[in-house]
PDB file of C-alpha atoms in Angstrom:
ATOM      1  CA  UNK A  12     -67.344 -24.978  50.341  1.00  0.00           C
ATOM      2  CA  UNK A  13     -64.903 -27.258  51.188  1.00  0.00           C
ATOM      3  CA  UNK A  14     -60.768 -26.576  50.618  1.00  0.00           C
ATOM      4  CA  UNK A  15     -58.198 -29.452  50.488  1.00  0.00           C
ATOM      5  CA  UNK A  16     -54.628 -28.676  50.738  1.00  0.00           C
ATOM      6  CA  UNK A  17     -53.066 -30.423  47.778  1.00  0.00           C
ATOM      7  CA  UNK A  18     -49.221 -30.974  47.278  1.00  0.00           C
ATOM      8  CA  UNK A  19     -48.273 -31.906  43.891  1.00  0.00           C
ATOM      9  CA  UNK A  20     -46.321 -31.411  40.851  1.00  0.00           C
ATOM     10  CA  UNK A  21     -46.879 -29.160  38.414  1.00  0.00           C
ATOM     11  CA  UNK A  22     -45.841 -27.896  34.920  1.00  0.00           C
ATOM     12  CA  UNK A  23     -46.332 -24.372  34.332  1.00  0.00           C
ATOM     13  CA  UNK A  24     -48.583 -23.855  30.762  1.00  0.00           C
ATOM     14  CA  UNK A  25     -48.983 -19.949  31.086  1.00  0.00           C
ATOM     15  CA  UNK A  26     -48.819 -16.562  33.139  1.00  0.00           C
ATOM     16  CA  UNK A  27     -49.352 -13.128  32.819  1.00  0.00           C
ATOM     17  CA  UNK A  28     -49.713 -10.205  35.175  1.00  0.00           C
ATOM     18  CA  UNK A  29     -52.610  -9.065  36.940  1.00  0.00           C
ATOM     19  CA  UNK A  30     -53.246  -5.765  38.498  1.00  0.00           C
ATOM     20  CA  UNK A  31     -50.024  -4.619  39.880  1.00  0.00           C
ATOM     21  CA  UNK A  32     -49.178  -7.157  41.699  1.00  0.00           C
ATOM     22  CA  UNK A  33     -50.700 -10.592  40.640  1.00  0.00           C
ATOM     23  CA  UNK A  34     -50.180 -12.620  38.342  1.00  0.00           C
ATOM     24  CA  UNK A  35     -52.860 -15.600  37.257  1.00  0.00           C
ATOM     25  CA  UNK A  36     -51.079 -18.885  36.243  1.00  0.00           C
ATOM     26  CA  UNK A  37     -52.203 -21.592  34.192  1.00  0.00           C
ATOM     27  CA  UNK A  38     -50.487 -25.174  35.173  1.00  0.00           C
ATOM     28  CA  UNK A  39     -50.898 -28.914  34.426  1.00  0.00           C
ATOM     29  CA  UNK A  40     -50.502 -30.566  38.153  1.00  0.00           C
ATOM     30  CA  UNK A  41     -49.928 -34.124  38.784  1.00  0.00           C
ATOM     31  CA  UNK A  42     -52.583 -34.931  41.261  1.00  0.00           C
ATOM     32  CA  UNK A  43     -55.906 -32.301  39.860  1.00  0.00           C
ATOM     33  CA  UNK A  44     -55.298 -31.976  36.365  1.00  0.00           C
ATOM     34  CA  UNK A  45     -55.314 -28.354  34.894  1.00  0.00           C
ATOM     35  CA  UNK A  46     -55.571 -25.601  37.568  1.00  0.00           C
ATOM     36  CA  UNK A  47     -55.870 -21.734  37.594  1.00  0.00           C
ATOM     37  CA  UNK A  48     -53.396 -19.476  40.139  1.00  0.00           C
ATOM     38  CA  UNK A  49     -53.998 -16.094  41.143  1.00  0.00           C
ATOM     39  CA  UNK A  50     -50.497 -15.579  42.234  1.00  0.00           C
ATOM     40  CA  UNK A  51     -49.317 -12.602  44.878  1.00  0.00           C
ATOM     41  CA  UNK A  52     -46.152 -11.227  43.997  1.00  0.00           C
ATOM     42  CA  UNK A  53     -44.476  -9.101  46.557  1.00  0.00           C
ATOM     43  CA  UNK A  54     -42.000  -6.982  45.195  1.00  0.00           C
ATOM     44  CA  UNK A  55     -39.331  -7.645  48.058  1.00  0.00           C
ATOM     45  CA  UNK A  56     -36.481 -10.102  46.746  1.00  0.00           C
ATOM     46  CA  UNK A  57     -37.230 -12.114  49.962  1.00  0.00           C
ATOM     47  CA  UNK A  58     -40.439 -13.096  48.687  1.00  0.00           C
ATOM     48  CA  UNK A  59     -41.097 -17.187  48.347  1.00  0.00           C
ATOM     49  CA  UNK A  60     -42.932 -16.072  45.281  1.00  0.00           C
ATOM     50  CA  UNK A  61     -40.738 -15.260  42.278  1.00  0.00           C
ATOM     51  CA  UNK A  62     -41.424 -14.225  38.839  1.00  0.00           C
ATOM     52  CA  UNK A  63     -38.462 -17.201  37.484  1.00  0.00           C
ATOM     53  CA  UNK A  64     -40.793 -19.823  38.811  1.00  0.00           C
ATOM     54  CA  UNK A  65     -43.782 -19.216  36.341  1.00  0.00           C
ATOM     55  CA  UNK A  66     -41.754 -19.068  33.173  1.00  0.00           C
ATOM     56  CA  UNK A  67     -43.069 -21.796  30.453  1.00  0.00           C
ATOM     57  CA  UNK A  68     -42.909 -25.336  30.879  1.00  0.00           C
ATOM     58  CA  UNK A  69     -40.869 -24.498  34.724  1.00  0.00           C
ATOM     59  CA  UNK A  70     -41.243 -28.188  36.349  1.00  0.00           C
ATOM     60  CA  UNK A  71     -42.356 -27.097  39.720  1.00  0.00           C
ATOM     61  CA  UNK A  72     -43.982 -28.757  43.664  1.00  0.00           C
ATOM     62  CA  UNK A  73     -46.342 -26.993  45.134  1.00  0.00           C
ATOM     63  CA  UNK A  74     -48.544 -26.726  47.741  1.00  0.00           C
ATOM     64  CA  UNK A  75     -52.231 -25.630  47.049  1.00  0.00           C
ATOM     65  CA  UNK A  76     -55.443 -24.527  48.601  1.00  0.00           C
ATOM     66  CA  UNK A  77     -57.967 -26.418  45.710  1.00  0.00           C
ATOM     67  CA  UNK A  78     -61.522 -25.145  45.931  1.00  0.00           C
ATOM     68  CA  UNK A  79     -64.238 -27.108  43.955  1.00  0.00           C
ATOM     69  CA  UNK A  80     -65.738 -25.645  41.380  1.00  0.00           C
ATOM     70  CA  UNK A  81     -63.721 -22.452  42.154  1.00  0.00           C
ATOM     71  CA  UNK A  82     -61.768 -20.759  38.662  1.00  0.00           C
ATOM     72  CA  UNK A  83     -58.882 -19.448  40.602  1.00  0.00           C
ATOM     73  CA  UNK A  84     -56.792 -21.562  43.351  1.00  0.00           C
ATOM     74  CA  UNK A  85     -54.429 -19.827  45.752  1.00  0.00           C
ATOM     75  CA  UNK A  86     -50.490 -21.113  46.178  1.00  0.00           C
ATOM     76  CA  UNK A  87     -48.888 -21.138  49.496  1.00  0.00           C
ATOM     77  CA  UNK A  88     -45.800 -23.008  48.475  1.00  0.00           C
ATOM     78  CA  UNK A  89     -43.469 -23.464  45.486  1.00  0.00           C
ATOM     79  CA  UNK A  90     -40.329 -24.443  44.553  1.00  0.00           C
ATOM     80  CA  UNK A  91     -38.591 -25.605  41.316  1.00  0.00           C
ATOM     81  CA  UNK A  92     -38.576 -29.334  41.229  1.00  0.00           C
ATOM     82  CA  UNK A  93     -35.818 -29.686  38.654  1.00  0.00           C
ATOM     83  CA  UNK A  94     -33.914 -26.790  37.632  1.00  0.00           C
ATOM     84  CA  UNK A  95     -33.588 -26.629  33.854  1.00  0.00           C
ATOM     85  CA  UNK A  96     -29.945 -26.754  32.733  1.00  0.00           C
ATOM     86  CA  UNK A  97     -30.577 -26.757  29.011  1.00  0.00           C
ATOM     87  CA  UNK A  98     -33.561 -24.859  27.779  1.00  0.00           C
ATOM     88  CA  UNK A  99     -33.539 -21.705  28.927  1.00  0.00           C
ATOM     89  CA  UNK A 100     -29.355 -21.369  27.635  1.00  0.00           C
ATOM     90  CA  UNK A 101     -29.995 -22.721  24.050  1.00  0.00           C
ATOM     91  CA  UNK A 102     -32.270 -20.651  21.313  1.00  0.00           C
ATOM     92  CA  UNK A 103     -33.425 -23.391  19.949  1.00  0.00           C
ATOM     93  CA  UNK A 104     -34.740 -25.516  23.143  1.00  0.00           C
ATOM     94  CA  UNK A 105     -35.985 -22.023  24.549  1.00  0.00           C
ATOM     95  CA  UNK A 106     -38.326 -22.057  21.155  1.00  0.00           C
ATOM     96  CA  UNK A 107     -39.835 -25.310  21.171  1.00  0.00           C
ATOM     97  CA  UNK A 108     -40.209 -25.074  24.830  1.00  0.00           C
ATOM     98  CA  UNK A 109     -42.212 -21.616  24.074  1.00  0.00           C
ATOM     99  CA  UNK A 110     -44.428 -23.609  21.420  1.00  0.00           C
ATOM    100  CA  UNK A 111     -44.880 -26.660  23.109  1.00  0.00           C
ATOM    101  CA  UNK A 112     -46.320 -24.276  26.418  1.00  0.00           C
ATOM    102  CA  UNK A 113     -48.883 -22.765  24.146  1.00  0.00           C
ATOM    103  CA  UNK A 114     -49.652 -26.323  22.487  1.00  0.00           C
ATOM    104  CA  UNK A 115     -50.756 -27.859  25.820  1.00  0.00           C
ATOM    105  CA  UNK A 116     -52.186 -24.916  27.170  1.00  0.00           C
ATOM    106  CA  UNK A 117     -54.949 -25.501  24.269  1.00  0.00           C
ATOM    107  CA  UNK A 118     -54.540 -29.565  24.433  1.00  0.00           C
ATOM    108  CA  UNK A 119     -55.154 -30.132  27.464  1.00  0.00           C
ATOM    109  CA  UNK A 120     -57.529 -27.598  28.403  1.00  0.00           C
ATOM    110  CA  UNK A 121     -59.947 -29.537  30.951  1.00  0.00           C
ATOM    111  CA  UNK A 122     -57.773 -32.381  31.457  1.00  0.00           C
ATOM    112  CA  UNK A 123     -58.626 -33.929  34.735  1.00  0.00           C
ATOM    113  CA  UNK A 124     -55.968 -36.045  36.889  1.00  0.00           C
ATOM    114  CA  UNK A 125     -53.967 -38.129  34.616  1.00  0.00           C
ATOM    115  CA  UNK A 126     -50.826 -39.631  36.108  1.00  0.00           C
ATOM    116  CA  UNK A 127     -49.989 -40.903  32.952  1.00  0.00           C
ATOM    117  CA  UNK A 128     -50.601 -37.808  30.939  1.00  0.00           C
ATOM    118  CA  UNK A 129     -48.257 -35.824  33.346  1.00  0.00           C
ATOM    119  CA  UNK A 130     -45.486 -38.348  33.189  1.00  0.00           C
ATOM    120  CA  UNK A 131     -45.484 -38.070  29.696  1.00  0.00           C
ATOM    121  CA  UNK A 132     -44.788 -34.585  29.877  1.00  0.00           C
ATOM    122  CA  UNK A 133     -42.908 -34.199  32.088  1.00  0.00           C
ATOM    123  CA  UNK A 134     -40.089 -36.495  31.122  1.00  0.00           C
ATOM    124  CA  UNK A 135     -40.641 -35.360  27.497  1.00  0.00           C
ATOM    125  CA  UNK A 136     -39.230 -31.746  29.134  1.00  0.00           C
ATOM    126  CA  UNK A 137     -36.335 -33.188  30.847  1.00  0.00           C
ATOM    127  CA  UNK A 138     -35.479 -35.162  27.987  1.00  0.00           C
ATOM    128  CA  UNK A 139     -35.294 -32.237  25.843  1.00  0.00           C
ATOM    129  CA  UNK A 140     -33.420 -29.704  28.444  1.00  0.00           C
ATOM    130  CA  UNK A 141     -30.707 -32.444  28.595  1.00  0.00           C
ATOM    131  CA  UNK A 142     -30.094 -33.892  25.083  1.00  0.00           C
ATOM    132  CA  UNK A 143     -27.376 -32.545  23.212  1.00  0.00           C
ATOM    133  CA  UNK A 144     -28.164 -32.753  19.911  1.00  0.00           C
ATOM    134  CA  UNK A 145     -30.615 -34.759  17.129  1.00  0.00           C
ATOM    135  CA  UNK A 146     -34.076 -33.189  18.474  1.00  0.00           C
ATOM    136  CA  UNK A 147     -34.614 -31.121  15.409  1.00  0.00           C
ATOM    137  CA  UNK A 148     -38.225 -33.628  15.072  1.00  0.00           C
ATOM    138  CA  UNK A 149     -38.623 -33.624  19.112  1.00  0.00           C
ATOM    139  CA  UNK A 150     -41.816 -30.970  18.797  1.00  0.00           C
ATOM    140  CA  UNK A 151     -43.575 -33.676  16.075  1.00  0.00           C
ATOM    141  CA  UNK A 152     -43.038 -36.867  18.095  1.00  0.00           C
ATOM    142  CA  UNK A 153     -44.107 -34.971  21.079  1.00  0.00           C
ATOM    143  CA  UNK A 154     -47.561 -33.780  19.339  1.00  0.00           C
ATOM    144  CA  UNK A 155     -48.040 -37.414  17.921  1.00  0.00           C
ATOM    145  CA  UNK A 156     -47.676 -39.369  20.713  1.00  0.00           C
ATOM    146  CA  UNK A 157     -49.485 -36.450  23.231  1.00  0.00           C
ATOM    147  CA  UNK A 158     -52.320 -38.237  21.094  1.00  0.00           C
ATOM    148  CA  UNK A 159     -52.314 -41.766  23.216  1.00  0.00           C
ATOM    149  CA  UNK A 160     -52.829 -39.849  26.381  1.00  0.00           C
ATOM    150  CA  UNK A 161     -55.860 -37.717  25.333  1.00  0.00           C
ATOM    151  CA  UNK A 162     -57.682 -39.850  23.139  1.00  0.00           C
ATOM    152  CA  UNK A 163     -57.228 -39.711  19.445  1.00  0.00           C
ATOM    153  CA  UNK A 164     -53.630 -41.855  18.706  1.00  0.00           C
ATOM    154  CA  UNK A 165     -54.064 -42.930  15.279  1.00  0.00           C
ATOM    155  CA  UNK A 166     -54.796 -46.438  14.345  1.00  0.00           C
ATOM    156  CA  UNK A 167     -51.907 -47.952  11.821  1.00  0.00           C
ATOM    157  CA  UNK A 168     -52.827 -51.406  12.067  1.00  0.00           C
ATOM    158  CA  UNK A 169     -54.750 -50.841   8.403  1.00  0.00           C
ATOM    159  CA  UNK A 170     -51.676 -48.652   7.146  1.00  0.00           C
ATOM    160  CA  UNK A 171     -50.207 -50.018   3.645  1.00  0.00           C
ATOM    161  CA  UNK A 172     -48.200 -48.382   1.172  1.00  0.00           C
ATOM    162  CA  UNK A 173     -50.245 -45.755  -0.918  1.00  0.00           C
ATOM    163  CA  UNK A 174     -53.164 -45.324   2.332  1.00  0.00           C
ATOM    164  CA  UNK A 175     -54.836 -41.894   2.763  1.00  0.00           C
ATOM    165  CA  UNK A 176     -54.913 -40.828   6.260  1.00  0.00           C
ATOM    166  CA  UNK A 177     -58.423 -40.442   7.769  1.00  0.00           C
ATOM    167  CA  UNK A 178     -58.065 -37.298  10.023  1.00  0.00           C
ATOM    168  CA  UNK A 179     -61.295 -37.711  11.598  1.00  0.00           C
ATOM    169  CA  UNK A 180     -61.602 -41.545  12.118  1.00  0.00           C
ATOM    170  CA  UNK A 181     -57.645 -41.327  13.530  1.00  0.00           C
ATOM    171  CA  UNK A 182     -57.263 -44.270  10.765  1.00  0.00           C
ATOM    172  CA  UNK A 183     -55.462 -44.876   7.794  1.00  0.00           C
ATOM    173  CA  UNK A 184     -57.486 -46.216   4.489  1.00  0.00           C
ATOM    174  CA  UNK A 185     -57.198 -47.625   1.459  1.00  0.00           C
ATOM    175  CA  UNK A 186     -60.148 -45.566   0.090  1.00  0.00           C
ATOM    176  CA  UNK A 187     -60.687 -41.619   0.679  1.00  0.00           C
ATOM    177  CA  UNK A 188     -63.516 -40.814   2.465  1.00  0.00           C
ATOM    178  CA  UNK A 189     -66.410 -38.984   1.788  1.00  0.00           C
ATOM    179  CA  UNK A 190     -65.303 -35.489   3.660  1.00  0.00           C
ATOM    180  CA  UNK A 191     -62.178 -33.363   3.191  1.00  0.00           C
ATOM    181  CA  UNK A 192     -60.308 -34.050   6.432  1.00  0.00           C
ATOM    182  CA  UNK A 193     -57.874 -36.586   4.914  1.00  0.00           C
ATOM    183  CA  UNK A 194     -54.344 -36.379   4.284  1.00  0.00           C
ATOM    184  CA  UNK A 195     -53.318 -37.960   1.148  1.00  0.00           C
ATOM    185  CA  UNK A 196     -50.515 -40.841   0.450  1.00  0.00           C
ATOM    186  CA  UNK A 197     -47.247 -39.098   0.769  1.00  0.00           C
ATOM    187  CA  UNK A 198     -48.020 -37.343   3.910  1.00  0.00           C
ATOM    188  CA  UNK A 199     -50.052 -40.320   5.319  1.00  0.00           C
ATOM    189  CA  UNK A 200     -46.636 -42.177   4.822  1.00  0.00           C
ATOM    190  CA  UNK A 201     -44.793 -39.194   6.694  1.00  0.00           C
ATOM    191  CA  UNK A 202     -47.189 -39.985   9.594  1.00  0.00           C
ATOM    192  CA  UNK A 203     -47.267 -43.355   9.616  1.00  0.00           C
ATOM    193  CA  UNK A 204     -43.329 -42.854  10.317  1.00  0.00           C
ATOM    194  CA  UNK A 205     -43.702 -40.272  12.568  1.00  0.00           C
ATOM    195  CA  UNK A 206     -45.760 -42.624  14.823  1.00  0.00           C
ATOM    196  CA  UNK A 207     -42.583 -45.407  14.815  1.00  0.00           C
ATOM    197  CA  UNK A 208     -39.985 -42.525  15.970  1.00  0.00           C
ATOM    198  CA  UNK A 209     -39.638 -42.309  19.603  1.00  0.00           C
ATOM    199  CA  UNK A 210     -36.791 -39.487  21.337  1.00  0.00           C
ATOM    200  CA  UNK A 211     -33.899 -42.267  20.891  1.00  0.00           C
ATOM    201  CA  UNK A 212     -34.396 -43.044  17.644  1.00  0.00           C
ATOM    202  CA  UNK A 213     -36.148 -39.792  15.710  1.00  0.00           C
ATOM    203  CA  UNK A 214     -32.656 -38.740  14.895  1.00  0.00           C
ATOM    204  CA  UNK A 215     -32.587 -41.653  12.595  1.00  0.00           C
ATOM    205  CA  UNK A 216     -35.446 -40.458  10.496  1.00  0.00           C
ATOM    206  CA  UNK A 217     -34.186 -38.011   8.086  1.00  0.00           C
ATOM    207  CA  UNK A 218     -36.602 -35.226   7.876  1.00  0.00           C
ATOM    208  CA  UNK A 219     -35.759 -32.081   5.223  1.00  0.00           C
ATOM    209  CA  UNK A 220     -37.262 -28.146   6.565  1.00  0.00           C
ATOM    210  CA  UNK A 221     -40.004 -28.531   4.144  1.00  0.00           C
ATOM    211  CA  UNK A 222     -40.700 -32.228   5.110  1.00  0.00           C
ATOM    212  CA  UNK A 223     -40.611 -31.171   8.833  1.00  0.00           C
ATOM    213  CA  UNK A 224     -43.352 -28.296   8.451  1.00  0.00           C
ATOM    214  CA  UNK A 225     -44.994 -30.299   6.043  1.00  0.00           C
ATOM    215  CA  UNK A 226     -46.074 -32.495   9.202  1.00  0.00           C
ATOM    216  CA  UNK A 227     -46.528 -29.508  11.447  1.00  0.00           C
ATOM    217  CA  UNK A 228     -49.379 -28.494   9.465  1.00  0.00           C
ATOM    218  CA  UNK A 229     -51.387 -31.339   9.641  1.00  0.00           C
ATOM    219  CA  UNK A 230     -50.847 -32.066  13.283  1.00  0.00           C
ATOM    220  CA  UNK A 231     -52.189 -28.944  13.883  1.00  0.00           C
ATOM    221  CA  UNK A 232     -54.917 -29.729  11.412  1.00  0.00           C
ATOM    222  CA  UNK A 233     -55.615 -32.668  13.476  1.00  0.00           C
ATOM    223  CA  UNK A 234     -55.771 -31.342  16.883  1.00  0.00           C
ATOM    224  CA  UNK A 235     -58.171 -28.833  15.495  1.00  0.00           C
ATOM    225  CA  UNK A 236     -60.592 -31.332  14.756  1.00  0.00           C
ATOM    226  CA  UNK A 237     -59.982 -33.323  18.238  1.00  0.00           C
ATOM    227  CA  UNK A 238     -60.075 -30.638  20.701  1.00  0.00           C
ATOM    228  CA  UNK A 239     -62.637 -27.973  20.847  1.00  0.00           C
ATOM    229  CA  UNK A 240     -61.520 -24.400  20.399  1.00  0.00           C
ATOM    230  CA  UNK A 241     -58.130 -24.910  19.504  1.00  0.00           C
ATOM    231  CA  UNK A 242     -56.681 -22.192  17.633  1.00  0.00           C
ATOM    232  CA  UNK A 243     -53.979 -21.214  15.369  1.00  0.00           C
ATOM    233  CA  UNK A 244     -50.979 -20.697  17.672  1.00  0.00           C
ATOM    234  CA  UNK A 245     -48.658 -17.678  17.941  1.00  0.00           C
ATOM    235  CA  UNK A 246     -45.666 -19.610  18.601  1.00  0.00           C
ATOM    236  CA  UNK A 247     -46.083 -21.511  15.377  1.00  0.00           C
ATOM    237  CA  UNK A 248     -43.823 -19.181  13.034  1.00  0.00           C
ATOM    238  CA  UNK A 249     -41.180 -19.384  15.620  1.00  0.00           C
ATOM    239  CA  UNK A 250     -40.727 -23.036  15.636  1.00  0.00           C
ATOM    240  CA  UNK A 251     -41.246 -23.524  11.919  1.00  0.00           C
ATOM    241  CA  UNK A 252     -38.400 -21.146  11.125  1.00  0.00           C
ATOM    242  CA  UNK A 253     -35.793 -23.674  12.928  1.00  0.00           C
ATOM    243  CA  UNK A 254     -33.229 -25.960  10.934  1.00  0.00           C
ATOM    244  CA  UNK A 255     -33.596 -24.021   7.827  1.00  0.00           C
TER     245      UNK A 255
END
């Protein structure tokens, strides 16, 4: 079986220990897609290996021995690519960063190499760890426009005033359809806006608590329908408890 040494990026989706002294680390790289780590962590403090690098969403280069067709890959190198400045000092960035780990650890489950998928990301994270304030809808734009890099972005070029959304068809309609996955007019308005914000301008979009979780629940609806397996997330209660 053949090994390649692969350096790359990488965005850290989820750990947790293994054995005494492993842990196994789930991470979105740049050049293979999603990847699997069993992870050796020496317990001296001179160890390359350190428990800080594998915390959620950690923007990390590594260097990797990638087996095909093999679950678990082995590190040799890592080292934080950009230290975060923002998120890990500020409750609230710390939360959505939590949710948003366990939301593509589920999304992009099998995701293959995607350049364009990773950018996304990845700038997305910066651009949260150094914003200062207005992000209070950052987690919804994020989840709605994830959508264009995996393959269900709605389709708003039929959207008028008073259209149901068409959950499974990723379309909006002037009729409701024959199943239940639809969202009605209100809330298909809601996402038709959603889908115009962007990070600069999504603090112009006024957005109550109620309004806010009112889209949360039918993203989630949605990516239940587009991705296989994709469960009800732990994290959820956290991030819908913000900016009562």
């Amino acid at each position: 079986m053949r090994t390649m040494l692969v350096k790359t990026k990488a965005i850290v989706l989820h750990s947790f220990k293994f054995g005494e002294s492993k842990m196994i680390v789930d991470m979105l790289t740049e050049a293979e897609g999603r990847l699997s780590f069993v992870v050796n962590m020496p317990r001296s403090s001179k160890s390359k290996m350190k428990k800080q690098f594998f915390q959620p969403l950690t923007l990390l280069e590594v260097e990797c021995d990638v087996r095909p067709n093999v679950q678990l890959q082995k590190l040799r190198e890592v080292r934080i690519s950009d230290p975060f400045a923002g998120i890990p000092f500020d409750a609230r960035k710390l939360s959505i960063a939590l949710f948003l780990a366990e939301f593509l650890y589920y999304s992009t489950r099998g995701e293959q190499h995607n350049e364009a998928l990773f950018a996304y990301i990845e700038n997305s994270i910066l651009w949260l760890d150094g914003c200062q304030s207005s992000y209070a809808n950052f987690h919804l734009v994020f989840m709605m426009r994830l959508t264009r890099f995996i393959g269900f972005y709605p389709n708003i070029d039929d959207y008028q005033e008073g259209s149901v959304f068409d959950m499974r068809a990723a379309a909006f309609s002037s009729s409701v359809p024959l199943h239940t996955d639809y969202v009605q007019a209100p809330d298909a308005a809601r996402i038709q806006t959603l889908m115009r914000m962007n990070y600069e301008t999504m603090h112009l979009f006024r957005m109550n608590h109620d309004e806010r979780n009112r889209i949360v629940d039918v993203l989630m609806t949605y990516y239940r329908l587009h991705v296989p397996n994709f469960p009800e997330l732990r994290s959820l209660d956290v991030v819908r408890d913000l900016w009562r």
